[in-house]
PDB file of C-alpha atoms in Angstrom:
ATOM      1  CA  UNK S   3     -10.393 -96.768 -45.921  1.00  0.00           C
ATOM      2  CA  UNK S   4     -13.920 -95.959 -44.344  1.00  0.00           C
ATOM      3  CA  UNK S   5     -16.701 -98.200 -45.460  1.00  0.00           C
ATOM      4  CA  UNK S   6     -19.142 -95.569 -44.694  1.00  0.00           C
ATOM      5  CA  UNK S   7     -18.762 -92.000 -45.612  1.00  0.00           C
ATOM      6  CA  UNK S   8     -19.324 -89.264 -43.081  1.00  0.00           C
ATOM      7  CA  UNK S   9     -23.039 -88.259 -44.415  1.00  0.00           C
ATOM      8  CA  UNK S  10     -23.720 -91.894 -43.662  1.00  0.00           C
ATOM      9  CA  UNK S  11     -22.397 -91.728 -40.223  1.00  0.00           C
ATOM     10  CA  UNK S  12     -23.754 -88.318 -39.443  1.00  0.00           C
ATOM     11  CA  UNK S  13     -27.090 -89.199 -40.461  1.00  0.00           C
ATOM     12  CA  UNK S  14     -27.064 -92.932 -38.149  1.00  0.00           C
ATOM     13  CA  UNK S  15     -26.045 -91.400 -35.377  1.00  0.00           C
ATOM     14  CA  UNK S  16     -28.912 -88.824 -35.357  1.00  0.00           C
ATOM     15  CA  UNK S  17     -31.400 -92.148 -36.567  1.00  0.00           C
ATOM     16  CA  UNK S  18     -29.759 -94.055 -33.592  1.00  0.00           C
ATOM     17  CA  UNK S  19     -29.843 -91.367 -31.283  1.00  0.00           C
ATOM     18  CA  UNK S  20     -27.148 -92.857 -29.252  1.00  0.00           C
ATOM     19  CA  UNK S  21     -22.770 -93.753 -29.639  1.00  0.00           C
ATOM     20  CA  UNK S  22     -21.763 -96.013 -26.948  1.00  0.00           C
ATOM     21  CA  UNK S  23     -17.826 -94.611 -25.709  1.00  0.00           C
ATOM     22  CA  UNK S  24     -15.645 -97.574 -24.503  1.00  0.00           C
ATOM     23  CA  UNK S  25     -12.445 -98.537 -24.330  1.00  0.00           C
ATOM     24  CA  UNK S  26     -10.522-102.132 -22.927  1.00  0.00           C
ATOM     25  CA  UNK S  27      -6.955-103.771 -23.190  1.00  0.00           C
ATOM     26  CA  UNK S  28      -8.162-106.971 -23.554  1.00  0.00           C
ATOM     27  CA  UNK S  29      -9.802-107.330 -27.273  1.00  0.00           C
ATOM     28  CA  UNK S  30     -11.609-110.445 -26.367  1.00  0.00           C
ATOM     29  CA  UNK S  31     -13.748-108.192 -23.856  1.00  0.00           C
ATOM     30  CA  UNK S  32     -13.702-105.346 -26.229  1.00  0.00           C
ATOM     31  CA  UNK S  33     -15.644-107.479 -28.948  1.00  0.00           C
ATOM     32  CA  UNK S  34     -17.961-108.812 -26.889  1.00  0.00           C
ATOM     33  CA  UNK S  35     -19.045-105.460 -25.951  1.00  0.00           C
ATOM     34  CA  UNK S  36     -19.288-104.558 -29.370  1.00  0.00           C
ATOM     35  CA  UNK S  37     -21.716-107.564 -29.866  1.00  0.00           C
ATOM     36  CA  UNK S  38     -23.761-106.801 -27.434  1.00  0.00           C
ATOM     37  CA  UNK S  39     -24.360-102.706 -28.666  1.00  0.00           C
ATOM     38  CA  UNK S  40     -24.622-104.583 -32.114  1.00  0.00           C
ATOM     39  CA  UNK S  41     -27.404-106.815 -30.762  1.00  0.00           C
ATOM     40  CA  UNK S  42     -28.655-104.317 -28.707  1.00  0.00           C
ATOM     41  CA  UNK S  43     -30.100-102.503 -31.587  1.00  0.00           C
ATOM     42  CA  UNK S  44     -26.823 -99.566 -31.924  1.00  0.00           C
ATOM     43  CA  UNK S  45     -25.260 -99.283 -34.956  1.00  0.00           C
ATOM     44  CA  UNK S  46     -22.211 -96.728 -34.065  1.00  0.00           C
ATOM     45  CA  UNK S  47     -19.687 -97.306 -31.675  1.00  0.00           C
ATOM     46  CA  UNK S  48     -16.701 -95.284 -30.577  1.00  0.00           C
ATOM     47  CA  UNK S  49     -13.680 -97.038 -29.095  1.00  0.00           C
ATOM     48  CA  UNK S  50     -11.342 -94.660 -27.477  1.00  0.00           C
ATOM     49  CA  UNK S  51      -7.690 -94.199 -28.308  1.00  0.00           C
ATOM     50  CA  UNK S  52      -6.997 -94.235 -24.131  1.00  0.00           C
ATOM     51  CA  UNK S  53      -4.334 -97.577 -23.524  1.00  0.00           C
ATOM     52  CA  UNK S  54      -1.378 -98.611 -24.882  1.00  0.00           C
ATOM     53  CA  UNK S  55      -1.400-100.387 -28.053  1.00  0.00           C
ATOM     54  CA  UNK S  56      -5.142 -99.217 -28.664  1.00  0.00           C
ATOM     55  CA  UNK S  57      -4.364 -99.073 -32.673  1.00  0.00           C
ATOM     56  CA  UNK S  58      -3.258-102.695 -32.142  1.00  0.00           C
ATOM     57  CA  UNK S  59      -6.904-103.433 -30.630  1.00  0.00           C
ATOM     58  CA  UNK S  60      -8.703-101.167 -32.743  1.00  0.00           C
ATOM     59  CA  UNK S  61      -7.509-102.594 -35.929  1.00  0.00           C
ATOM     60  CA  UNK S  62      -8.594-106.319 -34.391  1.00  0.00           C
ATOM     61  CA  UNK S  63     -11.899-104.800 -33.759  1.00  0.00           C
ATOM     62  CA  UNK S  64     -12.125-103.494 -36.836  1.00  0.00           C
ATOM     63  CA  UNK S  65     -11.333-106.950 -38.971  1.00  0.00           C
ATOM     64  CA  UNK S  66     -14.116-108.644 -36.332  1.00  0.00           C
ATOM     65  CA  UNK S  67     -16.874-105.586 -37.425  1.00  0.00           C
ATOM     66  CA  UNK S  68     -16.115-106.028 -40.734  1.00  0.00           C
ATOM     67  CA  UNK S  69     -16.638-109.757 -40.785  1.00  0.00           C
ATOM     68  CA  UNK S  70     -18.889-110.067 -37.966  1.00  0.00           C
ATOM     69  CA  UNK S  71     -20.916-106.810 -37.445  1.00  0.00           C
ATOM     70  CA  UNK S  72     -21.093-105.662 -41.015  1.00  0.00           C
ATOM     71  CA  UNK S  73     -23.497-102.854 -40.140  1.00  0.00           C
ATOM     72  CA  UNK S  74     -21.755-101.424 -37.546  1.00  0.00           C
ATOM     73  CA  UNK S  75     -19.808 -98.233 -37.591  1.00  0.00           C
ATOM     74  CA  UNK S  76     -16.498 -97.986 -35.916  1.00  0.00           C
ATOM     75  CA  UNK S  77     -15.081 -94.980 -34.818  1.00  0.00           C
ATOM     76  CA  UNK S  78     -12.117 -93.882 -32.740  1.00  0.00           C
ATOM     77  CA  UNK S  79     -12.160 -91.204 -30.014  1.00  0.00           C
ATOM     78  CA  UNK S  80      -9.926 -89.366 -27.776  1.00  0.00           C
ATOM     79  CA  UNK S  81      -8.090 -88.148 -30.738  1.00  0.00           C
ATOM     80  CA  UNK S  82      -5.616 -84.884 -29.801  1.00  0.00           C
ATOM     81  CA  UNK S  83      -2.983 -84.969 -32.279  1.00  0.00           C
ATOM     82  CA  UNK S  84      -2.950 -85.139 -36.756  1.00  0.00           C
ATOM     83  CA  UNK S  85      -0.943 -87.741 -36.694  1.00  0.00           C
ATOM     84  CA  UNK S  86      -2.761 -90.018 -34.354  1.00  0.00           C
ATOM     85  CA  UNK S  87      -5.745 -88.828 -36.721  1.00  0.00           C
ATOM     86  CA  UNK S  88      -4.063 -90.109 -39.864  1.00  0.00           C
ATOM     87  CA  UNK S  89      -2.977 -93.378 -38.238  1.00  0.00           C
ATOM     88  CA  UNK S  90      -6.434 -94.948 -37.584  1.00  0.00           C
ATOM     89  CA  UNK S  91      -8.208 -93.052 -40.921  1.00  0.00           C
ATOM     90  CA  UNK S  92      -5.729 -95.448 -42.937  1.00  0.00           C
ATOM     91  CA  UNK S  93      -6.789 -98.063 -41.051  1.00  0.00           C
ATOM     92  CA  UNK S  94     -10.286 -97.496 -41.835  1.00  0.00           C
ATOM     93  CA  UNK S  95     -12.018 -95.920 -38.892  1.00  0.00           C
ATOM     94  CA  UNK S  96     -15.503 -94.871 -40.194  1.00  0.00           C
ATOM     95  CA  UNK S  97     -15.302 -91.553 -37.948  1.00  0.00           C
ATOM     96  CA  UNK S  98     -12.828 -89.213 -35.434  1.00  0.00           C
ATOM     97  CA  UNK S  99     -13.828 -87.830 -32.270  1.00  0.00           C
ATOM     98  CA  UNK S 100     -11.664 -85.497 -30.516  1.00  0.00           C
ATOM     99  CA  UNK S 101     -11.921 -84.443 -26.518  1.00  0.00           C
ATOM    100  CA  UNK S 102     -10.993 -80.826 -28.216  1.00  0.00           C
ATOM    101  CA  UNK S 103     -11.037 -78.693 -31.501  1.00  0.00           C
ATOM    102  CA  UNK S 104      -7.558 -79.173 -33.069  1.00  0.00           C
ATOM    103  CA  UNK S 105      -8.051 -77.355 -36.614  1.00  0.00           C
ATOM    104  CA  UNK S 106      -5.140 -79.754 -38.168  1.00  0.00           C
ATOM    105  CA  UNK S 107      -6.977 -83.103 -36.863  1.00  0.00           C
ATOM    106  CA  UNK S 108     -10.855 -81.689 -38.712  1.00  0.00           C
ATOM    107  CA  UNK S 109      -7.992 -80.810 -42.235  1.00  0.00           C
ATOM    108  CA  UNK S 110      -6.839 -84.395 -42.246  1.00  0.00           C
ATOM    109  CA  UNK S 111     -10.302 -85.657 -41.854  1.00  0.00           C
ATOM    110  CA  UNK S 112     -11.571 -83.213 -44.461  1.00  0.00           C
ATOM    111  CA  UNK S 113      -9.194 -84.149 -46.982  1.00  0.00           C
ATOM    112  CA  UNK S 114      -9.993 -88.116 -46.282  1.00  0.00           C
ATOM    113  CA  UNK S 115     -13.506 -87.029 -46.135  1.00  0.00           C
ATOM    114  CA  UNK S 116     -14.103 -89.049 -43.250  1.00  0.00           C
ATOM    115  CA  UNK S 117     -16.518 -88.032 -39.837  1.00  0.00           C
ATOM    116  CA  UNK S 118     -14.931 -86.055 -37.540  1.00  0.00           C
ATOM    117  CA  UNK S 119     -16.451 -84.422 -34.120  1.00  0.00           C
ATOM    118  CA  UNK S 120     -14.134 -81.843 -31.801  1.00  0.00           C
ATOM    119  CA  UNK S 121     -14.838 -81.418 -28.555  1.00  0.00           C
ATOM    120  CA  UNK S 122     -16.131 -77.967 -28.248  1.00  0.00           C
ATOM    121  CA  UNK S 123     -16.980 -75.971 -24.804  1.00  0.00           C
ATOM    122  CA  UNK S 124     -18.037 -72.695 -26.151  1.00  0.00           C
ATOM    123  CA  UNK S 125     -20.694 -71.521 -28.627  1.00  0.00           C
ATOM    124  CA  UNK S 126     -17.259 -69.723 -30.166  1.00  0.00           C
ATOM    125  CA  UNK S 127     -15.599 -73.188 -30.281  1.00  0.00           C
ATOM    126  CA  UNK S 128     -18.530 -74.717 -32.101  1.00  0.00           C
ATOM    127  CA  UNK S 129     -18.699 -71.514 -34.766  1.00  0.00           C
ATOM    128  CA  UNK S 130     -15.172 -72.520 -35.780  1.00  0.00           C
ATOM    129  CA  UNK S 131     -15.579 -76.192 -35.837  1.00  0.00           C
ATOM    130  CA  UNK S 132     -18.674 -74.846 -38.744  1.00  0.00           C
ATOM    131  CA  UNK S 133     -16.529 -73.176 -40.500  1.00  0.00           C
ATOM    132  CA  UNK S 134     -13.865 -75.346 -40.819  1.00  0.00           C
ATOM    133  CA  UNK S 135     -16.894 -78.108 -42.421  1.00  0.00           C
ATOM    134  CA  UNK S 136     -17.716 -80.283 -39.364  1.00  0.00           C
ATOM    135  CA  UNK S 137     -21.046 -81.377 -39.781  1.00  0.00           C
ATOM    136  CA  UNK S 138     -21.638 -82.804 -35.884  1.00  0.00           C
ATOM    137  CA  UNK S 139     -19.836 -80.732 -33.250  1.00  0.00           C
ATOM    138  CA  UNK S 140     -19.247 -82.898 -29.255  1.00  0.00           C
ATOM    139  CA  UNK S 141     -20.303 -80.758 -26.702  1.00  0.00           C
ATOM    140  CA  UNK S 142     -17.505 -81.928 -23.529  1.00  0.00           C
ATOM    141  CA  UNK S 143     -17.695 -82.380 -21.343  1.00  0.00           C
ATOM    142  CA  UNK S 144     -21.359 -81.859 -21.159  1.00  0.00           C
ATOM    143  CA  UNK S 145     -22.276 -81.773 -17.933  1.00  0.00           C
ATOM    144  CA  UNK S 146     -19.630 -79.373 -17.032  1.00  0.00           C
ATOM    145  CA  UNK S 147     -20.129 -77.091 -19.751  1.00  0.00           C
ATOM    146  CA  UNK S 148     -24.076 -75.918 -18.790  1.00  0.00           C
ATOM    147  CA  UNK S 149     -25.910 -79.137 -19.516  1.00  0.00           C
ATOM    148  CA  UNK S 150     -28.829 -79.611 -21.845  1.00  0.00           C
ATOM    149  CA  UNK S 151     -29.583 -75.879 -20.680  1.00  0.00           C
ATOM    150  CA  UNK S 152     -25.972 -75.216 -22.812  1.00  0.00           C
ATOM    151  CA  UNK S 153     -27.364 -77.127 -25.680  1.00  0.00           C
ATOM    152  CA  UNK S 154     -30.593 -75.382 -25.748  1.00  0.00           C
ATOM    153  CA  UNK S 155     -28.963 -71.841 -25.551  1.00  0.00           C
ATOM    154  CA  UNK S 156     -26.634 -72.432 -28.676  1.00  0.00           C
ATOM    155  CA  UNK S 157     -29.294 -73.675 -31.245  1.00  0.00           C
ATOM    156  CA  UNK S 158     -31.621 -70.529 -30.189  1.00  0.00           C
ATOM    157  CA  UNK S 159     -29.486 -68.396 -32.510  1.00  0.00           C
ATOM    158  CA  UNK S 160     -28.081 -71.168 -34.316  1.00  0.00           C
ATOM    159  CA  UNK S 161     -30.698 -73.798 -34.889  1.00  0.00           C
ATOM    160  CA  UNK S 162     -28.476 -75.415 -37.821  1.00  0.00           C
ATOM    161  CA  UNK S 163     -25.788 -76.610 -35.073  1.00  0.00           C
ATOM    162  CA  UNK S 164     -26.081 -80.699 -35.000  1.00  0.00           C
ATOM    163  CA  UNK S 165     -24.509 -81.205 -31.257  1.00  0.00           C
ATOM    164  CA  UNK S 166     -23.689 -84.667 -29.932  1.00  0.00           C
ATOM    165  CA  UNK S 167     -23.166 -83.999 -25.954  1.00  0.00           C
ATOM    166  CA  UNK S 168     -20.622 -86.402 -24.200  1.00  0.00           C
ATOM    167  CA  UNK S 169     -19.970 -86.793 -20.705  1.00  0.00           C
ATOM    168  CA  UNK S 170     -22.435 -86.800 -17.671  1.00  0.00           C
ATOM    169  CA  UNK S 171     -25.194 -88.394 -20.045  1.00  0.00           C
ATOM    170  CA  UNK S 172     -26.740 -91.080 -18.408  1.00  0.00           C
ATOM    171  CA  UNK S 173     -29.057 -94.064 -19.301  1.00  0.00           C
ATOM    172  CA  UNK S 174     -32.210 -93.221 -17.354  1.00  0.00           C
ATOM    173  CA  UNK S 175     -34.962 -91.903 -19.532  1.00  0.00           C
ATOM    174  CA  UNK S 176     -35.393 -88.641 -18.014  1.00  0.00           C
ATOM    175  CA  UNK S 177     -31.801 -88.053 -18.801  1.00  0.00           C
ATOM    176  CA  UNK S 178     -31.552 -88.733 -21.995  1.00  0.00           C
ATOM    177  CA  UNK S 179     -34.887 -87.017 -22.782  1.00  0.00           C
ATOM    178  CA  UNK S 180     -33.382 -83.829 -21.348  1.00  0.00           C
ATOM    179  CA  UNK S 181     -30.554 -83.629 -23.859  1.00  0.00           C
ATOM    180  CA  UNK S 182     -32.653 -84.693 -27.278  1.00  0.00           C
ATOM    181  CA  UNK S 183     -35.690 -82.266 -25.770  1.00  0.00           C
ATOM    182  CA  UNK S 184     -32.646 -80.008 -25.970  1.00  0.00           C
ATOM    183  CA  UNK S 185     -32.280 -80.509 -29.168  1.00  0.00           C
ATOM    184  CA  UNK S 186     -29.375 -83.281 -29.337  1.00  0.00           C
ATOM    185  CA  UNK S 187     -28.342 -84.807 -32.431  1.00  0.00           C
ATOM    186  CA  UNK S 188     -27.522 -87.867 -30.534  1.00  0.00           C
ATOM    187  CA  UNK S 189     -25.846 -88.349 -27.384  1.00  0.00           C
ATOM    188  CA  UNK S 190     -22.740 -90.247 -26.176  1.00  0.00           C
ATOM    189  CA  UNK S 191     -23.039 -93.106 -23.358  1.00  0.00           C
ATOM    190  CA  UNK S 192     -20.030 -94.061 -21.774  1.00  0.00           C
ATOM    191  CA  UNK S 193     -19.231 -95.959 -18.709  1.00  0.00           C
ATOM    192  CA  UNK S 194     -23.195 -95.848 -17.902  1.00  0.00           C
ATOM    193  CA  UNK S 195     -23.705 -98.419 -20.480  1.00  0.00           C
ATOM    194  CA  UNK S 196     -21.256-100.542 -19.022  1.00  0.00           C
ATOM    195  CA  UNK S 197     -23.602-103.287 -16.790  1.00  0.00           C
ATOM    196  CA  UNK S 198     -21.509-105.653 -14.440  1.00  0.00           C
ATOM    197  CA  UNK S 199     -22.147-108.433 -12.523  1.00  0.00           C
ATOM    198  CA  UNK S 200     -22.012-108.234  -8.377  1.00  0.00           C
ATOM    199  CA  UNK S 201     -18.798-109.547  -9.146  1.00  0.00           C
ATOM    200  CA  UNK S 202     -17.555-106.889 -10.867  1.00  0.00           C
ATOM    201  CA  UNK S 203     -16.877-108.417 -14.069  1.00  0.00           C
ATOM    202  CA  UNK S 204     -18.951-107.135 -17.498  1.00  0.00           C
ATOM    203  CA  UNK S 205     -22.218-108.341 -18.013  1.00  0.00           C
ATOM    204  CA  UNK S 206     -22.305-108.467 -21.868  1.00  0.00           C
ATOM    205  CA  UNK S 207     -26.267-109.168 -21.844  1.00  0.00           C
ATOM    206  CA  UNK S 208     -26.577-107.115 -19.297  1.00  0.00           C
ATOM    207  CA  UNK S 209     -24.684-104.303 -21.850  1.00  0.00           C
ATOM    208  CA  UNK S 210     -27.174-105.916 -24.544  1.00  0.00           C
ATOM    209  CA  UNK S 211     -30.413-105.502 -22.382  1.00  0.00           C
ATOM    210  CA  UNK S 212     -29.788-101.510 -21.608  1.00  0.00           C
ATOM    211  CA  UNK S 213     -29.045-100.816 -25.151  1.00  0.00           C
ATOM    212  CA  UNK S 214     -32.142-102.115 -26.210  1.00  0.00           C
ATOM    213  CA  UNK S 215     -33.880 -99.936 -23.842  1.00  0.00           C
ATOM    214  CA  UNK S 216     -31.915 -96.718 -24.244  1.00  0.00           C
ATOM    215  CA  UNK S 217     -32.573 -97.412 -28.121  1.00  0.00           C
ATOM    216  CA  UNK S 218     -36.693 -97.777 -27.491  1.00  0.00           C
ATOM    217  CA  UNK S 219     -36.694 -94.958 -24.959  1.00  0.00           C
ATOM    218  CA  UNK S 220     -34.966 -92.309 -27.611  1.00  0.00           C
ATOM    219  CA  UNK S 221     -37.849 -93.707 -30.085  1.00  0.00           C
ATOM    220  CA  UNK S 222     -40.012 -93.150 -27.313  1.00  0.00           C
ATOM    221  CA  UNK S 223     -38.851 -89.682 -26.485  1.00  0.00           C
ATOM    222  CA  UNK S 224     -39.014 -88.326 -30.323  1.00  0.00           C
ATOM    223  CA  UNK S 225     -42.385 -89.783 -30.845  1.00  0.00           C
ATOM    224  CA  UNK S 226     -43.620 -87.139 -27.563  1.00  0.00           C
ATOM    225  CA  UNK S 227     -41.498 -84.688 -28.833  1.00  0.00           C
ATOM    226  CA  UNK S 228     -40.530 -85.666 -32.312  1.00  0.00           C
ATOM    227  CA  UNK S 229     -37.079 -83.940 -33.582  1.00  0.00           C
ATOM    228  CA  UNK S 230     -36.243 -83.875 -37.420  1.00  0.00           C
ATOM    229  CA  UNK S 231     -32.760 -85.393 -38.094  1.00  0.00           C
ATOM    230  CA  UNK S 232     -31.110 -83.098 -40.652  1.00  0.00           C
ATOM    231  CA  UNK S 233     -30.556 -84.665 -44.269  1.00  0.00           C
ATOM    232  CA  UNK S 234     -27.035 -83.250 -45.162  1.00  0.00           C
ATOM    233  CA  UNK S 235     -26.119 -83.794 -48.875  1.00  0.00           C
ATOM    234  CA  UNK S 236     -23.581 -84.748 -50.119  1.00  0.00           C
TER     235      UNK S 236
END
């Protein structure tokens, strides 16, 4: 079972302003990276469902947040399928994130009342995630899709959309400030976030280091150009 309920998760991501997207085989290197987010000042984190045996590594992740990283909140993307959906909400995954809307995934969620975002392209895509109760729609891939221009264009006539964009957001200021000026919810960092070493290998303080900044540079961002993070009730 979640520990957190979805209004919880909803409402950190938008006070976080930032979900790191990662995924690795080898859980060792998987917690670590957790850690480091953790330390870095993030509090949600979405491990992708993209390898093998990634329930195996999720639910060892999971025990380790629990124990370890009590105030983090674990969440599992790349999520295409109901069943997949149910398999990691009864192993407790705090939220669902989905590369697409699939109306049977966002049911299953519902009825668990756990978080769940689809990956929406169109402002008719994001309408019908609405209506079927999803309270933070993923705009993917973002870049691809029209950008922070995309963004901007769907809350003109519908200002009540909370949008997290994933894919093509980067960890440079300017970047980021583009999408929350936009008027983000949060946004979704994946591989940027990952620092190695000139040896190729991950550079866990490295990781630590750049979430710390992209954490003070949102704060920095909404004190120029302060956004209001939607209470939802629940």
């Amino acid at each position: 079972m979640a520990k957190f309920s979805r209004i919880e998760v909803i409402q950190k991501m938008g006070e976080i302003g930032m979900v790191p997207v990662f995924f690795h085989k080898d859980i060792e290197v998987a917690k670590q990276v957790l850690k480091a987010t953790y330390e870095g000042g993030c509090r949600v984190f979405e491990f992708t469902n993209r390898g093998d045996g990634a329930h195996v590594i999720f639910q060892a992740l999971l025990d380790y947040v629990r124990e370890e990283l009590p105030e983090m909140m674990l969440g599992i993307g790349s999520i295409v399928d109901p069943t997949t959906a149910s398999l990691y909400i009864q192993m407790g995954a705090d939220f669902i994130v989905c590369p697409f809307l699939n109306e049977e995934v966002i049911k299953i969620c519902n009825r668990r009342k756990v978080a769940v975002s689809p990956g929406c392209g169109s402002v008719s895509e994001i309408g019908r995630a609405e209506e079927l109760g999803v309270e933070l729609v993923k705009v993917f891939p973002a870049a691809q899709v029209g950008g922070p221009g995309f963004i901007k264009g769907v809350k003109a006539p519908c200002p009540w959309s909370t949008i997290m964009p994933t894919g093509g957001v980067t960890t440079e200021k300017e970047n980021i400030a583009s999408w929350l000026k936009a008027g983000a919810h949060c946004v979704g960092i994946g591989s940027n976030l990952i620092v190695k070493d000139a040896s190729g290998n991950i550079d866990f303080e490295g990781i630590k280091a750049l979430t710390t900044q992209v954490v003070n540079d949102i704060i920095d961002i909404r004190s120029v150009s302060p956004k209001e993070t939607p209470v939802l009730a629940n």
